[in-house]
mmCIF file of C-alpha atoms in Angstrom:
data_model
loop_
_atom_site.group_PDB
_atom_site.id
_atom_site.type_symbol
_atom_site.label_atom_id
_atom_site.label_comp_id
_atom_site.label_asym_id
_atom_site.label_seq_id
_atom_site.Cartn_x
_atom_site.Cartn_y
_atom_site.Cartn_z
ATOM 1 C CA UNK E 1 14.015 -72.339 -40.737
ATOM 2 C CA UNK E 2 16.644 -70.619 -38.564
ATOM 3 C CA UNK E 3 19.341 -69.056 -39.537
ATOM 4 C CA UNK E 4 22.866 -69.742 -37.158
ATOM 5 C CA UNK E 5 25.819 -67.942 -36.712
ATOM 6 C CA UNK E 6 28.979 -69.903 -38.970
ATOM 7 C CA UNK E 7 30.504 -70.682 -35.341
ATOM 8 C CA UNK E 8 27.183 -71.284 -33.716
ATOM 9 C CA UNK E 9 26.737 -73.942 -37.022
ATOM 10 C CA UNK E 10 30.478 -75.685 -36.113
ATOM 11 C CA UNK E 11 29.893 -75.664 -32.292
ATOM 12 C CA UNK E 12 26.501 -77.438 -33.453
ATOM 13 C CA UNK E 13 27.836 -79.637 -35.629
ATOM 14 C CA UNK E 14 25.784 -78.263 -38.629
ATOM 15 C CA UNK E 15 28.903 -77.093 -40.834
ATOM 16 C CA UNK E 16 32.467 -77.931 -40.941
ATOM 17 C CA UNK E 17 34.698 -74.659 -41.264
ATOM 18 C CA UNK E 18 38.063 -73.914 -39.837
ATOM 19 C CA UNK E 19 37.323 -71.165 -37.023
ATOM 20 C CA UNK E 20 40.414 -69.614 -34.763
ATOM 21 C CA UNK E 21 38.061 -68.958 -31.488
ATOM 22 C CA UNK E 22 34.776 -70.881 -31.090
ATOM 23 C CA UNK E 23 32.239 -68.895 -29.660
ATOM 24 C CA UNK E 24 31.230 -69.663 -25.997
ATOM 25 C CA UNK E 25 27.040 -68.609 -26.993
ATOM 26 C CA UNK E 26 25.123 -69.876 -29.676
ATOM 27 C CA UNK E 27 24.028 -67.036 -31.477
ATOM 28 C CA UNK E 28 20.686 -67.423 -33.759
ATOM 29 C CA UNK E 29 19.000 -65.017 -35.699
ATOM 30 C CA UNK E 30 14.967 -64.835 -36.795
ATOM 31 C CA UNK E 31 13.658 -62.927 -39.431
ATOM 32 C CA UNK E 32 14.689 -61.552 -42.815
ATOM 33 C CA UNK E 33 14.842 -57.561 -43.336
ATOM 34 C CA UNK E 34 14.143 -55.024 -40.653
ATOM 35 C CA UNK E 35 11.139 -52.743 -40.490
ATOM 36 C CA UNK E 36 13.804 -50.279 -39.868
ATOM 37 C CA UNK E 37 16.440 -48.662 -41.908
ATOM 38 C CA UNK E 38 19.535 -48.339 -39.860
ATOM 39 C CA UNK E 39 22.371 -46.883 -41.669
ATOM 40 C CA UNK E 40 24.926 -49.268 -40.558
ATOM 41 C CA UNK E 41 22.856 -52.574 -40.492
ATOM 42 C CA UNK E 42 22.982 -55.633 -43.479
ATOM 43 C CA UNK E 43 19.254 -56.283 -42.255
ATOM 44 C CA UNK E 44 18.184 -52.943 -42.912
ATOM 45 C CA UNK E 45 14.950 -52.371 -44.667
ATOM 46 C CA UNK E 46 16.292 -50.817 -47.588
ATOM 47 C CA UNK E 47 20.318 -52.259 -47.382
ATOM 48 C CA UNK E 48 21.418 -54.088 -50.444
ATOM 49 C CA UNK E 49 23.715 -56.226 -48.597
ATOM 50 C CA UNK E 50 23.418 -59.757 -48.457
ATOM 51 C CA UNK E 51 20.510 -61.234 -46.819
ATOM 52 C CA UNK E 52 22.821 -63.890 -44.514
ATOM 53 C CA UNK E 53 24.680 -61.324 -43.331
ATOM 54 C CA UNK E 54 24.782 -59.486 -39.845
ATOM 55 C CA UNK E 55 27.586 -56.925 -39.299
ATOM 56 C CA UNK E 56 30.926 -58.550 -40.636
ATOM 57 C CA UNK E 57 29.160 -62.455 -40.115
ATOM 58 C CA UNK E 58 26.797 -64.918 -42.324
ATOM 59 C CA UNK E 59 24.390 -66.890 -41.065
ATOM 60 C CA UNK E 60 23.182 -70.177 -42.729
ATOM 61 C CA UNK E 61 20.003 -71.271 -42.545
ATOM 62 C CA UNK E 62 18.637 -74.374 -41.416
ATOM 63 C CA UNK E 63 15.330 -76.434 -40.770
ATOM 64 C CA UNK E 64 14.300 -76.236 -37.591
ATOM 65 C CA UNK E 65 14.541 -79.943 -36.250
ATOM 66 C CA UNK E 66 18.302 -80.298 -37.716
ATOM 67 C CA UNK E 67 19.138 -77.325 -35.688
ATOM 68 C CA UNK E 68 17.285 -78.705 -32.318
ATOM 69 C CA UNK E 69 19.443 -81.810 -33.414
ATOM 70 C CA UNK E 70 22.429 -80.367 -33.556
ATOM 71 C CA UNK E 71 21.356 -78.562 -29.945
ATOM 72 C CA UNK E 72 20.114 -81.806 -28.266
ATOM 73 C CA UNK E 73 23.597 -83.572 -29.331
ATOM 74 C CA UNK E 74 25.873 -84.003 -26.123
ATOM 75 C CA UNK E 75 28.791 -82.218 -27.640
ATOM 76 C CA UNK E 76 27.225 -79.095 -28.438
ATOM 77 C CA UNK E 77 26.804 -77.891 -25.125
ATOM 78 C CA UNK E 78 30.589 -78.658 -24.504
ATOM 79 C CA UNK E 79 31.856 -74.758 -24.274
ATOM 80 C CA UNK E 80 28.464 -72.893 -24.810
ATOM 81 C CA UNK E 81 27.387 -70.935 -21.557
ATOM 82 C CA UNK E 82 24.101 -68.946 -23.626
ATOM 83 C CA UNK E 83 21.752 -69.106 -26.232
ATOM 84 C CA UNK E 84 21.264 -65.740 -28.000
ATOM 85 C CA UNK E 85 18.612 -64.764 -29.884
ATOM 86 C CA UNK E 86 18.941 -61.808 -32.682
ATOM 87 C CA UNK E 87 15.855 -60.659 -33.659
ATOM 88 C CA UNK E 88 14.814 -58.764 -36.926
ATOM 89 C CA UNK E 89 12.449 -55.737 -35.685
ATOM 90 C CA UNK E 90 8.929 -56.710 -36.764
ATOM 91 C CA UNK E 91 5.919 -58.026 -35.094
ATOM 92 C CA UNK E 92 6.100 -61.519 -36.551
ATOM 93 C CA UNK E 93 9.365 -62.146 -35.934
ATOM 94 C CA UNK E 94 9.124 -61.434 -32.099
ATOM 95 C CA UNK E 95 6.546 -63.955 -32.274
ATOM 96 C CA UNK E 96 8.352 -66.385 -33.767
ATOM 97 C CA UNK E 97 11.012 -65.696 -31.202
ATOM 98 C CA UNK E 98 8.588 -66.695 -28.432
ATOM 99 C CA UNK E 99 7.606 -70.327 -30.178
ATOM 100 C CA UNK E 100 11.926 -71.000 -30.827
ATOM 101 C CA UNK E 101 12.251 -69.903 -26.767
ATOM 102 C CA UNK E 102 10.155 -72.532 -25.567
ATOM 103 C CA UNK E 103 11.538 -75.321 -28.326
ATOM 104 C CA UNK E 104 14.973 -74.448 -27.390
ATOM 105 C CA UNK E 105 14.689 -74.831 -23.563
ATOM 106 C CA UNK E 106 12.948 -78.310 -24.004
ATOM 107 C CA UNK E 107 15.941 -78.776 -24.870
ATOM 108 C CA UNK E 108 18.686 -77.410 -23.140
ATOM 109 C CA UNK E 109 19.170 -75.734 -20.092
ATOM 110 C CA UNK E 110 21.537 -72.268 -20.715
ATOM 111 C CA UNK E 111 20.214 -69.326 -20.276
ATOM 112 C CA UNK E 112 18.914 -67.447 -23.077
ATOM 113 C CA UNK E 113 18.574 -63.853 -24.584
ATOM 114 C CA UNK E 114 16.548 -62.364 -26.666
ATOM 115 C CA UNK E 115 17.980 -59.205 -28.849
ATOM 116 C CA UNK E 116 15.120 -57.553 -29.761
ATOM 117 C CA UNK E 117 13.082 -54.384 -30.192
ATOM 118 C CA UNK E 118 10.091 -54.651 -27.797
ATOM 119 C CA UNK E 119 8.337 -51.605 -28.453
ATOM 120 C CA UNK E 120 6.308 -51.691 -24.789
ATOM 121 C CA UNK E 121 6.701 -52.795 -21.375
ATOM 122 C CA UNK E 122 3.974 -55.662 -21.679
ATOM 123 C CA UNK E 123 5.973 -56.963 -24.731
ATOM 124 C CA UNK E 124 9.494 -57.008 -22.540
ATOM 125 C CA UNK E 125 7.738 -58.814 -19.555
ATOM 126 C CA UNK E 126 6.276 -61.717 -22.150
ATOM 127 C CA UNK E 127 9.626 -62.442 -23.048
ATOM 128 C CA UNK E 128 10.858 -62.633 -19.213
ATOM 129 C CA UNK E 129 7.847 -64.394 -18.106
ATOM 130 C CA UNK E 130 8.915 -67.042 -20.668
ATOM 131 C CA UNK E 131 12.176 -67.499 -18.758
ATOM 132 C CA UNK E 132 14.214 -65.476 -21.020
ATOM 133 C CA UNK E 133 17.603 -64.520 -18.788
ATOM 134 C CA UNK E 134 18.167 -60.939 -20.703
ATOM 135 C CA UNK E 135 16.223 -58.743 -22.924
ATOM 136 C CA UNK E 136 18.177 -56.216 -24.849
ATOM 137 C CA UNK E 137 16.998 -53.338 -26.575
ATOM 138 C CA UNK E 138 19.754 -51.693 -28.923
ATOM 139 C CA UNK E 139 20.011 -48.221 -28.096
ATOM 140 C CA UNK E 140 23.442 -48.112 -30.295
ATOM 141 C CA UNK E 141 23.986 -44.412 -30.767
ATOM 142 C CA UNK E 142 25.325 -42.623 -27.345
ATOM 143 C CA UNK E 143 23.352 -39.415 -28.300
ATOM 144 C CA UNK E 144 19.532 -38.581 -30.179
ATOM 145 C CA UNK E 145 21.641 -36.674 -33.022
ATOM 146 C CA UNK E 146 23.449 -39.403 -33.949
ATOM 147 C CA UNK E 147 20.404 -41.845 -33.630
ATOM 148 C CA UNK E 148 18.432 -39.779 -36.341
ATOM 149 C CA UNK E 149 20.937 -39.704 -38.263
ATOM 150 C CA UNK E 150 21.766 -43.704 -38.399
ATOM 151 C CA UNK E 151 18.909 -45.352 -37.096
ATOM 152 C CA UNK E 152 14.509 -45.085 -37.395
ATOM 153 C CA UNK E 153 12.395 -43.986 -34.076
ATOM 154 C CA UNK E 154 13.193 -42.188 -31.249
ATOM 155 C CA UNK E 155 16.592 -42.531 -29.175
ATOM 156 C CA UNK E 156 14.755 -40.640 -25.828
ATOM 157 C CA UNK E 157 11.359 -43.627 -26.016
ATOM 158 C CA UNK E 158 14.121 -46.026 -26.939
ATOM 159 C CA UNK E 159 16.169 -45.073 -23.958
ATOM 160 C CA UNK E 160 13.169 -44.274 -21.470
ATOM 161 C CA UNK E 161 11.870 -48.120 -22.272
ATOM 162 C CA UNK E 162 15.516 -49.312 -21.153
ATOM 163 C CA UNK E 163 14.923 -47.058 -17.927
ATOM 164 C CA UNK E 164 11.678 -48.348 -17.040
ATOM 165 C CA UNK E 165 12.388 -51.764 -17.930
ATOM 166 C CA UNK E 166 15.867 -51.898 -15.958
ATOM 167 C CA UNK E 167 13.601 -50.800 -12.898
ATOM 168 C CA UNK E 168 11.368 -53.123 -13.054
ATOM 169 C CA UNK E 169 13.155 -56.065 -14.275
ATOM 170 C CA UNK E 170 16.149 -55.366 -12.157
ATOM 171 C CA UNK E 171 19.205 -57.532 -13.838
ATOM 172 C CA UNK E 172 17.590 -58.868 -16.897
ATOM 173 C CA UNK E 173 18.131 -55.749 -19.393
ATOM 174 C CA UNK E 174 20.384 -55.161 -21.528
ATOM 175 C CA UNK E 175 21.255 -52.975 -24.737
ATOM 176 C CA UNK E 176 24.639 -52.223 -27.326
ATOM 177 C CA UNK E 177 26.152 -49.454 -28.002
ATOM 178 C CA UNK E 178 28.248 -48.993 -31.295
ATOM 179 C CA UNK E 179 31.268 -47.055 -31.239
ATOM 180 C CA UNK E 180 31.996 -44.908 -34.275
ATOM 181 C CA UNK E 181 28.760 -43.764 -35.447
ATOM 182 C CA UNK E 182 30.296 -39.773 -34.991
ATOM 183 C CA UNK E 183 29.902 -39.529 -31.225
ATOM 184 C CA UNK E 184 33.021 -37.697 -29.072
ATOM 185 C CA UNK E 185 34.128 -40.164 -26.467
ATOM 186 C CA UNK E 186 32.808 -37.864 -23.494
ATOM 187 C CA UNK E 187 29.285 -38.238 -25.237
ATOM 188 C CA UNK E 188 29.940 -42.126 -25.504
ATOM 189 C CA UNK E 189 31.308 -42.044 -22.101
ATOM 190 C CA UNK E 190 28.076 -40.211 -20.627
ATOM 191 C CA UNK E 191 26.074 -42.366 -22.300
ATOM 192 C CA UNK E 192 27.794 -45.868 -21.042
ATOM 193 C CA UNK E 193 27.889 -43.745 -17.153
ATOM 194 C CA UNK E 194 24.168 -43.039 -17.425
ATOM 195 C CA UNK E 195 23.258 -46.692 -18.812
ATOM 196 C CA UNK E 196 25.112 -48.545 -15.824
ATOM 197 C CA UNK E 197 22.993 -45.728 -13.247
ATOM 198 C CA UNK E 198 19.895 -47.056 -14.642
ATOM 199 C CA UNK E 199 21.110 -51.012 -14.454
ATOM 200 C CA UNK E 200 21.263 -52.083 -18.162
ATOM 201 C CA UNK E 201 23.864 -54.177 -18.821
ATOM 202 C CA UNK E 202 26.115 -53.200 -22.209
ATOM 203 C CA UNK E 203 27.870 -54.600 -24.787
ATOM 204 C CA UNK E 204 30.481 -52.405 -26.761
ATOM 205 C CA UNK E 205 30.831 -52.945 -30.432
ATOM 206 C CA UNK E 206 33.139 -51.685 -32.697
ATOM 207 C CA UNK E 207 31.515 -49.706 -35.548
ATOM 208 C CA UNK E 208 31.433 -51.913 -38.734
ATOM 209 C CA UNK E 209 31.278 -50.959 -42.579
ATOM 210 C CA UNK E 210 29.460 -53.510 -44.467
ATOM 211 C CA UNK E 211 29.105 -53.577 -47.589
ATOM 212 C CA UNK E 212 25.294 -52.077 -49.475
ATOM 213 C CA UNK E 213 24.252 -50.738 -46.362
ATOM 214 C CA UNK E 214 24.557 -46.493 -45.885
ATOM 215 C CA UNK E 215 27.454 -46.428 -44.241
ATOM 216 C CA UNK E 216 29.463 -48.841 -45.983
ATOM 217 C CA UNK E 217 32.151 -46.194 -46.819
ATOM 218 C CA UNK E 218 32.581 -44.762 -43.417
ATOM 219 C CA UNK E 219 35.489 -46.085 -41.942
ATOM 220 C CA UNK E 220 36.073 -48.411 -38.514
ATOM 221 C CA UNK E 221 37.304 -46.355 -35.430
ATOM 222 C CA UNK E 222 40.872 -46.123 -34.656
ATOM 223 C CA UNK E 223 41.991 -48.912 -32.349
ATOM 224 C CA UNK E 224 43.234 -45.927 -29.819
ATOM 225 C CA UNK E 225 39.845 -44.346 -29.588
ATOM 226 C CA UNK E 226 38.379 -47.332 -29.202
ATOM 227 C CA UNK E 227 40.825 -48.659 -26.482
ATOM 228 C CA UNK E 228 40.354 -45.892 -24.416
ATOM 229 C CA UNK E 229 36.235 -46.265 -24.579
ATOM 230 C CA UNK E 230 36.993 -49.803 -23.646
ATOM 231 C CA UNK E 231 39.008 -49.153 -20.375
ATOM 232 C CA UNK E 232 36.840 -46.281 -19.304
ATOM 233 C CA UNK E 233 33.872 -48.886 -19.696
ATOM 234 C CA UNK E 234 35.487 -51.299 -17.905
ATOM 235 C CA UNK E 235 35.483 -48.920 -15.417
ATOM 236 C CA UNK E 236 31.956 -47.942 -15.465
ATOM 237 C CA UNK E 237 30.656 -51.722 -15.634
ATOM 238 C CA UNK E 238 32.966 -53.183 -12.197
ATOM 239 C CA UNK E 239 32.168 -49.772 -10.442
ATOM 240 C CA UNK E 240 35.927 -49.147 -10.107
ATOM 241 C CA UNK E 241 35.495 -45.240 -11.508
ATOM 242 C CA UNK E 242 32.770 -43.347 -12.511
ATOM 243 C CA UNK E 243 33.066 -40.686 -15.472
ATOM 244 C CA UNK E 244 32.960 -37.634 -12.883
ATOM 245 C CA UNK E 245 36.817 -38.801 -11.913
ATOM 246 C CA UNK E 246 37.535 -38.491 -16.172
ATOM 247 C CA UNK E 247 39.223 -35.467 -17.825
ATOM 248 C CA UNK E 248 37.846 -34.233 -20.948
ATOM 249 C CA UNK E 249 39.459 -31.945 -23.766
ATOM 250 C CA UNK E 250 37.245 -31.004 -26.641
ATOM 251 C CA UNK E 251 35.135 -34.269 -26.012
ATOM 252 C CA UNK E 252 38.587 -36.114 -26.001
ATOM 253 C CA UNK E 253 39.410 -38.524 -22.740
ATOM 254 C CA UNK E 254 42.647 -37.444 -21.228
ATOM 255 C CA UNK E 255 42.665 -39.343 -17.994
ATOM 256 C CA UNK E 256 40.943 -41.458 -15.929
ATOM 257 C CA UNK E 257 41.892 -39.895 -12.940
ATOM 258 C CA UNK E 258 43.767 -42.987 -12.319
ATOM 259 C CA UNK E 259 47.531 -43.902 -13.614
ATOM 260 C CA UNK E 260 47.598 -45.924 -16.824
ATOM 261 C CA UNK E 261 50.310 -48.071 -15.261
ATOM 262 C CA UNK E 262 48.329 -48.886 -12.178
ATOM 263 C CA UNK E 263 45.503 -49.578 -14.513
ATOM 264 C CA UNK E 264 47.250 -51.916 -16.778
ATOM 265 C CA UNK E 265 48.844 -53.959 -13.433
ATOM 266 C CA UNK E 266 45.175 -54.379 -11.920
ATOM 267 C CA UNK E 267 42.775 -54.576 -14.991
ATOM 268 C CA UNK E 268 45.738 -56.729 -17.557
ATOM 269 C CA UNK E 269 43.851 -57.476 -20.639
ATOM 270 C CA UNK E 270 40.251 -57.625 -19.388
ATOM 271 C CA UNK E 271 38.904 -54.470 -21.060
ATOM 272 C CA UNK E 272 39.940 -55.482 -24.310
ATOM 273 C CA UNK E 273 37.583 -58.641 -24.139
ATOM 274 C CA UNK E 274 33.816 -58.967 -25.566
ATOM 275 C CA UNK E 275 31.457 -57.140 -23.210
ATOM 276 C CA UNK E 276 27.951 -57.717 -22.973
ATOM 277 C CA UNK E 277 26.025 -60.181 -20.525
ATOM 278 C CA UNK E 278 27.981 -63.426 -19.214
ATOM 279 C CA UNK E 279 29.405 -65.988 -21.949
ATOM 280 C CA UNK E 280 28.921 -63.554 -25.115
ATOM 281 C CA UNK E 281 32.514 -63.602 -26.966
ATOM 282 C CA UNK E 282 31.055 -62.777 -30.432
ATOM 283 C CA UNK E 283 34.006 -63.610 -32.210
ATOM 284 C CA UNK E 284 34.671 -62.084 -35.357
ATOM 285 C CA UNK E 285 31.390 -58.990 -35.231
ATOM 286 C CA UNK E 286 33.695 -55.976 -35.462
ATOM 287 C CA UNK E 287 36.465 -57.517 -37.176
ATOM 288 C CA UNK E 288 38.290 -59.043 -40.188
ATOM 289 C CA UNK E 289 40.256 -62.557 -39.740
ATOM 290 C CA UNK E 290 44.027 -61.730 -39.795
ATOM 291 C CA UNK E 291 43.729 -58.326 -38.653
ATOM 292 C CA UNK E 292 43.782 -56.750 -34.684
ATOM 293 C CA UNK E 293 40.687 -57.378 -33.050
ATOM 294 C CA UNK E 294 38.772 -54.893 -31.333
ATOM 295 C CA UNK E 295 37.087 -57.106 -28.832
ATOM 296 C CA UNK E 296 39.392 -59.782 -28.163
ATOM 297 C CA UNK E 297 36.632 -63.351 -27.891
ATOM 298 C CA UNK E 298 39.255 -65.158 -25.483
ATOM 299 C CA UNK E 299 41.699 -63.832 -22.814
ATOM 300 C CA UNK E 300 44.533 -61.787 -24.148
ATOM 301 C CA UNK E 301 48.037 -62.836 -24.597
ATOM 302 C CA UNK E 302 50.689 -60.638 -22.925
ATOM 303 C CA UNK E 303 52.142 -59.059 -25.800
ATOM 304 C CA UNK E 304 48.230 -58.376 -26.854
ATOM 305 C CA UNK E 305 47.542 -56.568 -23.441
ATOM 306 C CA UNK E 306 50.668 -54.669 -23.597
ATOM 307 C CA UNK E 307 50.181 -53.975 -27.536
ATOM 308 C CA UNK E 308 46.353 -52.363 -26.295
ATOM 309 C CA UNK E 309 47.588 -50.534 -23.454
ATOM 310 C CA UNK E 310 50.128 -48.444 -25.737
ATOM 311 C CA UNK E 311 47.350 -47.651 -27.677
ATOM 312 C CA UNK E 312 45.204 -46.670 -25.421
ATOM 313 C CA UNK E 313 48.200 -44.313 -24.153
ATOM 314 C CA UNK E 314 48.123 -42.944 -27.396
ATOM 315 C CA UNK E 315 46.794 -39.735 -28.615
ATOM 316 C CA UNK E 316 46.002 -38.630 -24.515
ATOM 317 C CA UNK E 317 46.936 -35.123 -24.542
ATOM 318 C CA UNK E 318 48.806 -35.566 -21.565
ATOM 319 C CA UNK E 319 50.454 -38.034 -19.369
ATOM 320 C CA UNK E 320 48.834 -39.795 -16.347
ATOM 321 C CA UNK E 321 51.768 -41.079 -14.948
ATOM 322 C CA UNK E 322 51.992 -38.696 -12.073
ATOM 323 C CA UNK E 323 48.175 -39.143 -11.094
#
């Protein structure tokens, strides 16, 4: 059995369900309940959340030659640019992983990534000698204090194994980082700065209460604070500023060292959209159906890009316009 995204399922053909944005990577998930404990996760080892669920999205199950069906079928691979695999952190699932790599590109071509937690070198470089495109190890909290806090094992061997990995597989890593776990945005900032340094490719998420897991009461970021992480990442990732040009106040972000309006006119709605490696729109992760999104899984409207660029005007503790 594997267990698929709900719009992985509909882009296969597995499930009928009424989706707003179809996501452009089929997203599949192996294993049942972490090793780990992380505070925030519904995979957790000790979470009482439901067992199909990962952040804010279930994932059906189903037997492995009706998904390869539904993979095989010409229309599937109408829209999908990437297979991604999330992997529960033990030893068998990573295995596992390895055998659904191989069946997977007998049958289709995309490139494929494997979300994992590779606890060595050796065990990163089997996945990439399989022909695995990108390897990502979630570092998700921008400093060690907040990692002991929400998450098992140790943020600097986590971080070190990106380094290493990143330098000797240059292009092909990758990690997350989740915003909200209690970090200022100059730590976050840092953190995103010192990531892009090393070569490891990032994908922003939106912290995510779910319900039986730690943190289930803590609340999401505000849109503002998380606006202005975006833009400064977008930044960071296309090498158009670097975090030395930021102003800080009390771990706030105050400028970029670069107008907002000049900013808005060149960027438009670009840094609101789902980061990570090419053809990841993760629709629906961070948020709830009806509400703003947080990382927008399609190009922004007009009114959306102006409707984020207010916010991320707001709360900066002083103007830009005369940069």
């Amino acid at each position: 059995m594997i267990r698929c995204s709900l719009g992985t399922a509909k882009v296969l053909g597995l499930k009928k369900v009424r989706v707003d944005v179809l996501p452009t990577t089929a997203y599949l998930m192996v294993g049942e309940r972490c090793r780990f404990n992380c505070a925030f996760c519904a995979q957790a080892r000790e979470s009482g959340a439901r067992a199909d669920l990962l952040s804010r999205v279930s994932w059906p199950d189903y037997a492995n030659e009706v998904f390869l069906q539904g993979l095989r079928a010409t229309k599937a691979n109408i829209g999908l640019q990437r297979i991604c695999f999330q992997v529960v952190q033990d030893k068998a699932a990573l295995e596992e992983t390895k055998d659904w790599v191989k069946a997977v590109q007998s049958e289709t071509g995309l490139p494929i990534c494997v979300s994992a937690g590779p606890r060595s070198l050796e065990e990163v470089k089997e996945l990439l000698d399989l022909g695995v495109d990108h390897v990502s190890v979630a570092l998700d909290a921008a400093t060690p204090e907040i990692y002991a806090r929400s998450k098992d094992g140790s943020w600097q061997e986590r971080r070190e194994l990106l380094f290493t990995s990143a330098q000797m597989f240059p292009g092909h890593i990758a990690t997350h980082l989740i915003v909200g776990l209690g970090e200022s945005e100059e730590e976050m900032i840092h953190c995103l700065q010192t990531l892009y340094d090393h070569g490891v490719t990032t994908a922003l998420f939106a912290f995510t209460p779910v319900r039986g897991t730690r943190m289930e009461g803590v609340a999401q970021p505000e849109l503002s604070h998380y606006r202005r992480i975006q833009v400064a990442h977008d930044l960071l990732r296309n090498q158009l500023g670097r975090k030395d040009n930021f102003t800080f106040e009390q771990g706030q972000l105050i400028s970029y060292g670069i107008s907002i309006d000049v900013l808005k006119e060149k960027r438009g709605g670009i840094p609101f959209q789902t980061s990570g490696c090419t053809g990841c729109n993760r629709p629906y992760y961070n948020e709830t159906p009806g509400e703003e999104l947080y990382n927008y899984p399609r190009p922004l409207t007009q009114d959306e890009a102006v409707r984020a660029w207010d916010q991320v005007r707001k709360g900066l503790e002083k103007s830009t316009e005369s940069e």
